[in-house]
Short mmCIF file of C-alpha atoms in Angstrom, two decimals:
data_model
loop_
_atom_site.label_atom_id
_atom_site.label_comp_id
_atom_site.label_asym_id
_atom_site.label_seq_id
_atom_site.Cartn_x
_atom_site.Cartn_y
_atom_site.Cartn_z
CA GLU G 20 115.46 95.58 -72.90
CA ALA G 21 115.24 93.89 -69.49
CA GLN G 22 112.21 95.18 -67.69
CA VAL G 23 109.30 94.66 -65.35
CA THR G 24 106.06 96.02 -66.77
CA GLN G 25 103.04 96.92 -64.68
CA ASN G 26 99.62 97.92 -65.93
CA PRO G 27 97.85 100.17 -65.43
CA ARG G 28 100.10 103.00 -64.24
CA TYR G 29 97.18 104.89 -62.72
CA LEU G 30 93.79 103.63 -61.61
CA ILE G 31 90.87 105.22 -59.83
CA THR G 32 88.15 102.81 -58.76
CA VAL G 33 85.22 102.55 -56.39
CA THR G 34 84.97 100.56 -53.20
CA GLY G 35 84.11 96.93 -53.80
CA LYS G 36 84.80 96.76 -57.54
CA LYS G 37 87.22 93.93 -58.25
CA LEU G 38 90.42 94.89 -60.03
CA THR G 39 93.63 93.30 -61.24
CA VAL G 40 97.03 94.93 -61.61
CA THR G 41 99.20 93.02 -64.04
CA CYS G 42 102.95 92.49 -63.77
CA SER G 43 105.16 90.89 -66.40
CA GLN G 44 108.95 90.44 -66.53
CA ASN G 45 111.13 89.40 -69.47
CA MET G 46 114.24 88.32 -67.56
CA ASN G 47 113.20 84.73 -66.82
CA HIS G 48 113.36 85.50 -63.10
CA GLU G 49 112.10 82.88 -60.68
CA TYR G 50 111.24 85.30 -57.89
CA MET G 51 108.52 87.95 -58.06
CA SER G 52 106.98 90.09 -55.38
CA TRP G 53 104.45 92.86 -54.77
CA TYR G 54 105.03 95.85 -52.49
CA ARG G 55 102.94 98.80 -51.50
CA GLN G 56 104.40 102.20 -50.70
CA ASP G 57 102.72 104.56 -48.26
CA PRO G 58 104.03 107.91 -46.96
CA GLY G 59 106.16 107.52 -43.86
CA LEU G 60 106.12 103.71 -44.10
CA GLY G 61 108.48 102.95 -46.97
CA LEU G 62 107.68 99.87 -49.06
CA ARG G 63 106.06 96.82 -47.49
CA GLN G 64 105.80 93.38 -49.03
CA ILE G 65 102.30 92.11 -49.86
CA TYR G 66 102.90 88.72 -51.50
CA TYR G 67 105.78 86.92 -53.12
CA SER G 68 106.40 83.96 -55.38
CA MET G 69 109.54 81.82 -55.46
CA ASN G 70 108.51 80.15 -58.74
CA VAL G 71 105.52 79.04 -60.82
CA GLU G 72 102.61 77.90 -58.62
CA VAL G 73 104.55 78.83 -55.44
CA THR G 74 103.20 81.90 -53.67
CA ASP G 75 103.20 83.08 -50.05
CA LYS G 76 102.11 85.99 -47.89
CA GLY G 77 104.35 88.91 -47.13
CA ASP G 78 103.87 91.41 -44.33
CA VAL G 79 100.58 93.01 -45.42
CA PRO G 80 98.59 90.41 -47.43
CA GLU G 81 95.06 91.19 -46.16
CA GLY G 82 92.70 92.16 -48.96
CA TYR G 83 94.95 90.91 -51.76
CA LYS G 84 95.34 87.77 -53.85
CA VAL G 85 97.99 86.71 -56.32
CA SER G 86 98.59 83.91 -58.78
CA ARG G 87 101.66 82.61 -60.60
CA LYS G 88 100.54 80.41 -63.47
CA GLU G 89 103.39 81.43 -65.76
CA LYS G 90 106.93 82.39 -64.88
CA ARG G 91 106.74 85.83 -66.46
CA ASN G 92 103.43 87.01 -64.96
CA PHE G 93 102.41 87.77 -61.40
CA PRO G 94 99.07 89.63 -61.21
CA LEU G 95 97.82 91.31 -58.05
CA ILE G 96 94.10 90.95 -57.43
CA LEU G 97 91.96 93.10 -55.19
CA GLU G 98 88.65 91.24 -54.86
CA SER G 99 86.86 94.03 -52.97
CA PRO G 100 89.03 97.14 -52.80
CA SER G 101 88.65 99.53 -49.88
CA PRO G 102 89.92 103.09 -49.42
CA ASN G 103 92.76 101.91 -47.16
CA GLN G 104 94.21 100.13 -50.20
CA THR G 105 94.84 103.47 -51.86
CA SER G 106 98.58 103.33 -52.39
CA LEU G 107 101.47 103.14 -54.82
CA TYR G 108 102.10 99.52 -55.81
CA PHE G 109 105.32 98.01 -57.12
CA CYS G 110 106.02 94.67 -58.66
CA ALA G 111 109.60 93.37 -58.44
CA SER G 112 111.49 90.40 -59.83
CA LYS G 113 114.85 88.80 -59.16
CA GLY G 114 116.85 85.86 -60.38
CA PHE G 115 118.50 83.38 -58.07
CA GLY G 116 122.18 82.71 -57.54
CA GLY G 117 125.41 83.98 -59.01
CA SER G 118 125.48 87.65 -59.86
CA ASN G 119 121.76 88.14 -59.29
CA THR G 120 121.82 90.59 -56.41
CA GLU G 121 119.32 93.37 -56.93
CA ALA G 122 115.59 93.21 -57.51
CA PHE G 123 114.18 94.96 -60.57
CA PHE G 124 111.09 97.06 -60.04
CA GLY G 125 108.23 97.97 -62.31
CA GLN G 126 107.23 101.58 -62.91
CA GLY G 127 104.62 101.51 -60.18
CA THR G 128 100.80 101.61 -60.18
CA ARG G 129 99.11 104.44 -58.37
CA LEU G 130 95.75 103.17 -57.13
CA THR G 131 93.02 105.34 -55.65
CA VAL G 132 89.94 103.69 -54.13
CA VAL G 133 87.02 106.05 -53.48
CA ALA Z 13 111.86 97.28 -33.63
CA GLN Z 14 112.69 99.02 -36.88
CA LYS Z 15 114.88 96.89 -39.06
CA ILE Z 16 115.97 99.79 -41.27
CA THR Z 17 116.18 103.31 -39.87
CA GLN Z 18 116.65 106.42 -41.96
CA THR Z 19 116.69 109.36 -39.59
CA GLN Z 20 116.78 112.17 -42.16
CA PRO Z 21 113.31 112.77 -43.62
CA GLY Z 22 114.66 115.56 -45.83
CA MET Z 23 117.96 117.13 -46.81
CA PHE Z 24 118.96 120.20 -48.80
CA VAL Z 25 122.42 120.21 -50.37
CA GLN Z 26 124.21 122.69 -52.60
CA GLU Z 27 125.00 121.47 -56.09
CA LYS Z 28 128.51 119.97 -56.48
CA GLU Z 29 128.80 119.21 -52.77
CA ALA Z 30 129.07 115.68 -51.43
CA VAL Z 31 126.12 114.33 -49.45
CA THR Z 32 125.78 111.47 -46.98
CA LEU Z 33 122.44 109.76 -46.43
CA ASP Z 34 122.25 107.81 -43.19
CA CYS Z 35 121.00 104.26 -42.78
CA THR Z 36 121.22 101.94 -39.79
CA TYR Z 37 119.92 98.39 -39.73
CA ASP Z 38 119.13 95.64 -37.29
CA THR Z 39 119.43 91.93 -37.97
CA SER Z 40 120.58 88.75 -36.27
CA ASP Z 41 121.27 87.06 -39.62
CA PRO Z 42 125.06 86.89 -40.29
CA SER Z 43 124.41 86.87 -44.05
CA TYR Z 44 122.51 89.81 -45.45
CA GLY Z 45 122.58 92.39 -48.21
CA LEU Z 46 122.12 96.12 -48.09
CA PHE Z 47 120.74 98.18 -50.97
CA TRP Z 48 120.08 101.75 -51.89
CA TYR Z 49 117.33 102.70 -54.34
CA LYS Z 50 116.52 106.09 -55.80
CA GLN Z 51 112.95 107.17 -56.49
CA PRO Z 52 112.68 110.30 -58.64
CA SER Z 53 109.46 112.31 -58.86
CA SER Z 54 108.34 110.11 -61.75
CA GLY Z 55 107.96 107.28 -59.22
CA GLU Z 56 110.10 104.42 -60.45
CA MET Z 57 112.58 102.62 -58.19
CA ILE Z 58 116.14 102.74 -59.48
CA PHE Z 59 118.78 100.43 -58.00
CA LEU Z 60 121.95 102.31 -57.04
CA ILE Z 61 124.32 100.14 -55.05
CA TYR Z 62 124.64 96.87 -53.14
CA GLN Z 63 126.78 95.76 -50.20
CA GLY Z 64 126.97 92.17 -48.99
CA SER Z 65 127.55 91.52 -45.31
CA TYR Z 66 130.72 89.55 -46.04
CA ASP Z 67 132.15 92.02 -48.52
CA GLN Z 68 135.49 93.29 -47.23
CA GLN Z 69 135.49 96.52 -49.19
CA ASN Z 70 132.93 99.28 -49.38
CA ALA Z 71 130.88 99.15 -52.57
CA THR Z 72 131.26 101.90 -55.16
CA GLU Z 73 129.27 102.64 -58.33
CA GLY Z 74 130.37 105.80 -60.12
CA ARG Z 75 129.50 108.77 -57.91
CA TYR Z 76 127.84 106.50 -55.35
CA SER Z 77 129.66 104.77 -52.53
CA LEU Z 78 128.39 102.87 -49.55
CA ASN Z 79 130.09 103.53 -46.22
CA PHE Z 80 129.61 100.14 -44.58
CA GLN Z 81 130.38 99.96 -40.86
CA LYS Z 82 129.38 96.48 -39.83
CA ALA Z 83 130.05 96.81 -36.08
CA ARG Z 84 127.89 99.92 -35.95
CA LYS Z 85 125.28 98.38 -38.27
CA SER Z 86 125.32 101.36 -40.56
CA ALA Z 87 125.27 101.56 -44.36
CA ASN Z 88 125.38 105.21 -45.34
CA LEU Z 89 125.14 106.27 -48.97
CA VAL Z 90 127.64 108.88 -50.12
CA ILE Z 91 126.98 110.82 -53.30
CA SER Z 92 129.98 112.77 -54.52
CA ALA Z 93 129.71 115.99 -56.55
CA SER Z 94 125.92 116.19 -56.34
CA GLN Z 95 123.91 117.17 -59.42
CA LEU Z 96 120.43 118.64 -59.84
CA GLY Z 97 119.28 115.27 -61.17
CA ASP Z 98 120.11 113.70 -57.81
CA SER Z 99 117.03 115.35 -56.30
CA ALA Z 100 114.83 112.39 -55.37
CA MET Z 101 113.69 110.12 -52.58
CA TYR Z 102 116.33 107.62 -51.46
CA PHE Z 103 115.54 104.33 -49.79
CA CYS Z 104 117.84 102.05 -47.86
CA ALA Z 105 116.81 98.39 -47.85
CA MET Z 106 118.03 95.10 -46.42
CA ARG Z 107 117.61 91.52 -47.56
CA GLU Z 108 118.07 88.80 -44.97
CA ASN Z 109 118.60 85.17 -45.92
CA PHE Z 110 115.56 83.56 -44.37
CA GLY Z 111 114.26 82.05 -47.64
CA ASN Z 112 112.06 84.91 -48.78
CA GLU Z 113 113.97 87.36 -50.95
CA LYS Z 114 112.07 90.14 -49.23
CA LEU Z 115 113.51 93.62 -49.09
CA THR Z 116 112.84 95.52 -45.88
CA PHE Z 117 112.83 99.23 -46.59
CA GLY Z 118 113.46 102.31 -44.51
CA THR Z 119 111.09 105.26 -44.64
CA GLY Z 120 113.29 107.17 -47.06
CA THR Z 121 115.15 110.48 -47.26
CA ARG Z 122 114.02 113.19 -49.65
CA LEU Z 123 117.12 114.86 -51.08
CA THR Z 124 116.87 118.26 -52.75
CA ILE Z 125 119.87 119.66 -54.61
CA ILE Z 126 120.00 123.45 -54.64
CA PRO Z 127 121.54 125.20 -57.68
#
């Protein structure tokens, strides 16, 4: 089954404790991206990757890091989480060209930083 | 300026009625795509329908259709014969062709179907 898998689904952590949210896709998609969803703001892009070893900032990259060492994986790293990073996070992937129109989203990771 | 505007924070609709969710957009890119996603209470994002800026006909997918009015920059989602399972948050999104495949989302409309 074609899917984007995020882990964990739920996470409560304390300020300053480094964490990683994993994202893996099995569709051989070149493009992957992270979004955060906050009430009244919709989804905003954090980082994206056009292919292996190619990453760039989105609209709200402060406080986050990413890496793309393999095509299928695109982890999101919070080196020193703060309460304003409490949010619902989505990973998405998309293929290029042809009939590849929509992005596929993971199930979401609800992060709470206390 | 808002690139995607959804002016209806919430809507209540009787079961079996048709419902229109509004979306207007703003872009100077002649080539763009418009999307609707559904987010049920479980949280996942479900792709519903896509409309390309050069598509001549309005997109349809089962009970979903997209009323695309290019001159007015609107891309309203129409759900026919609504069902209880349609209760969810609905997001309109746009992808411009500036190199990044970024989706720009609206703030969403929470749709509640009343039995």
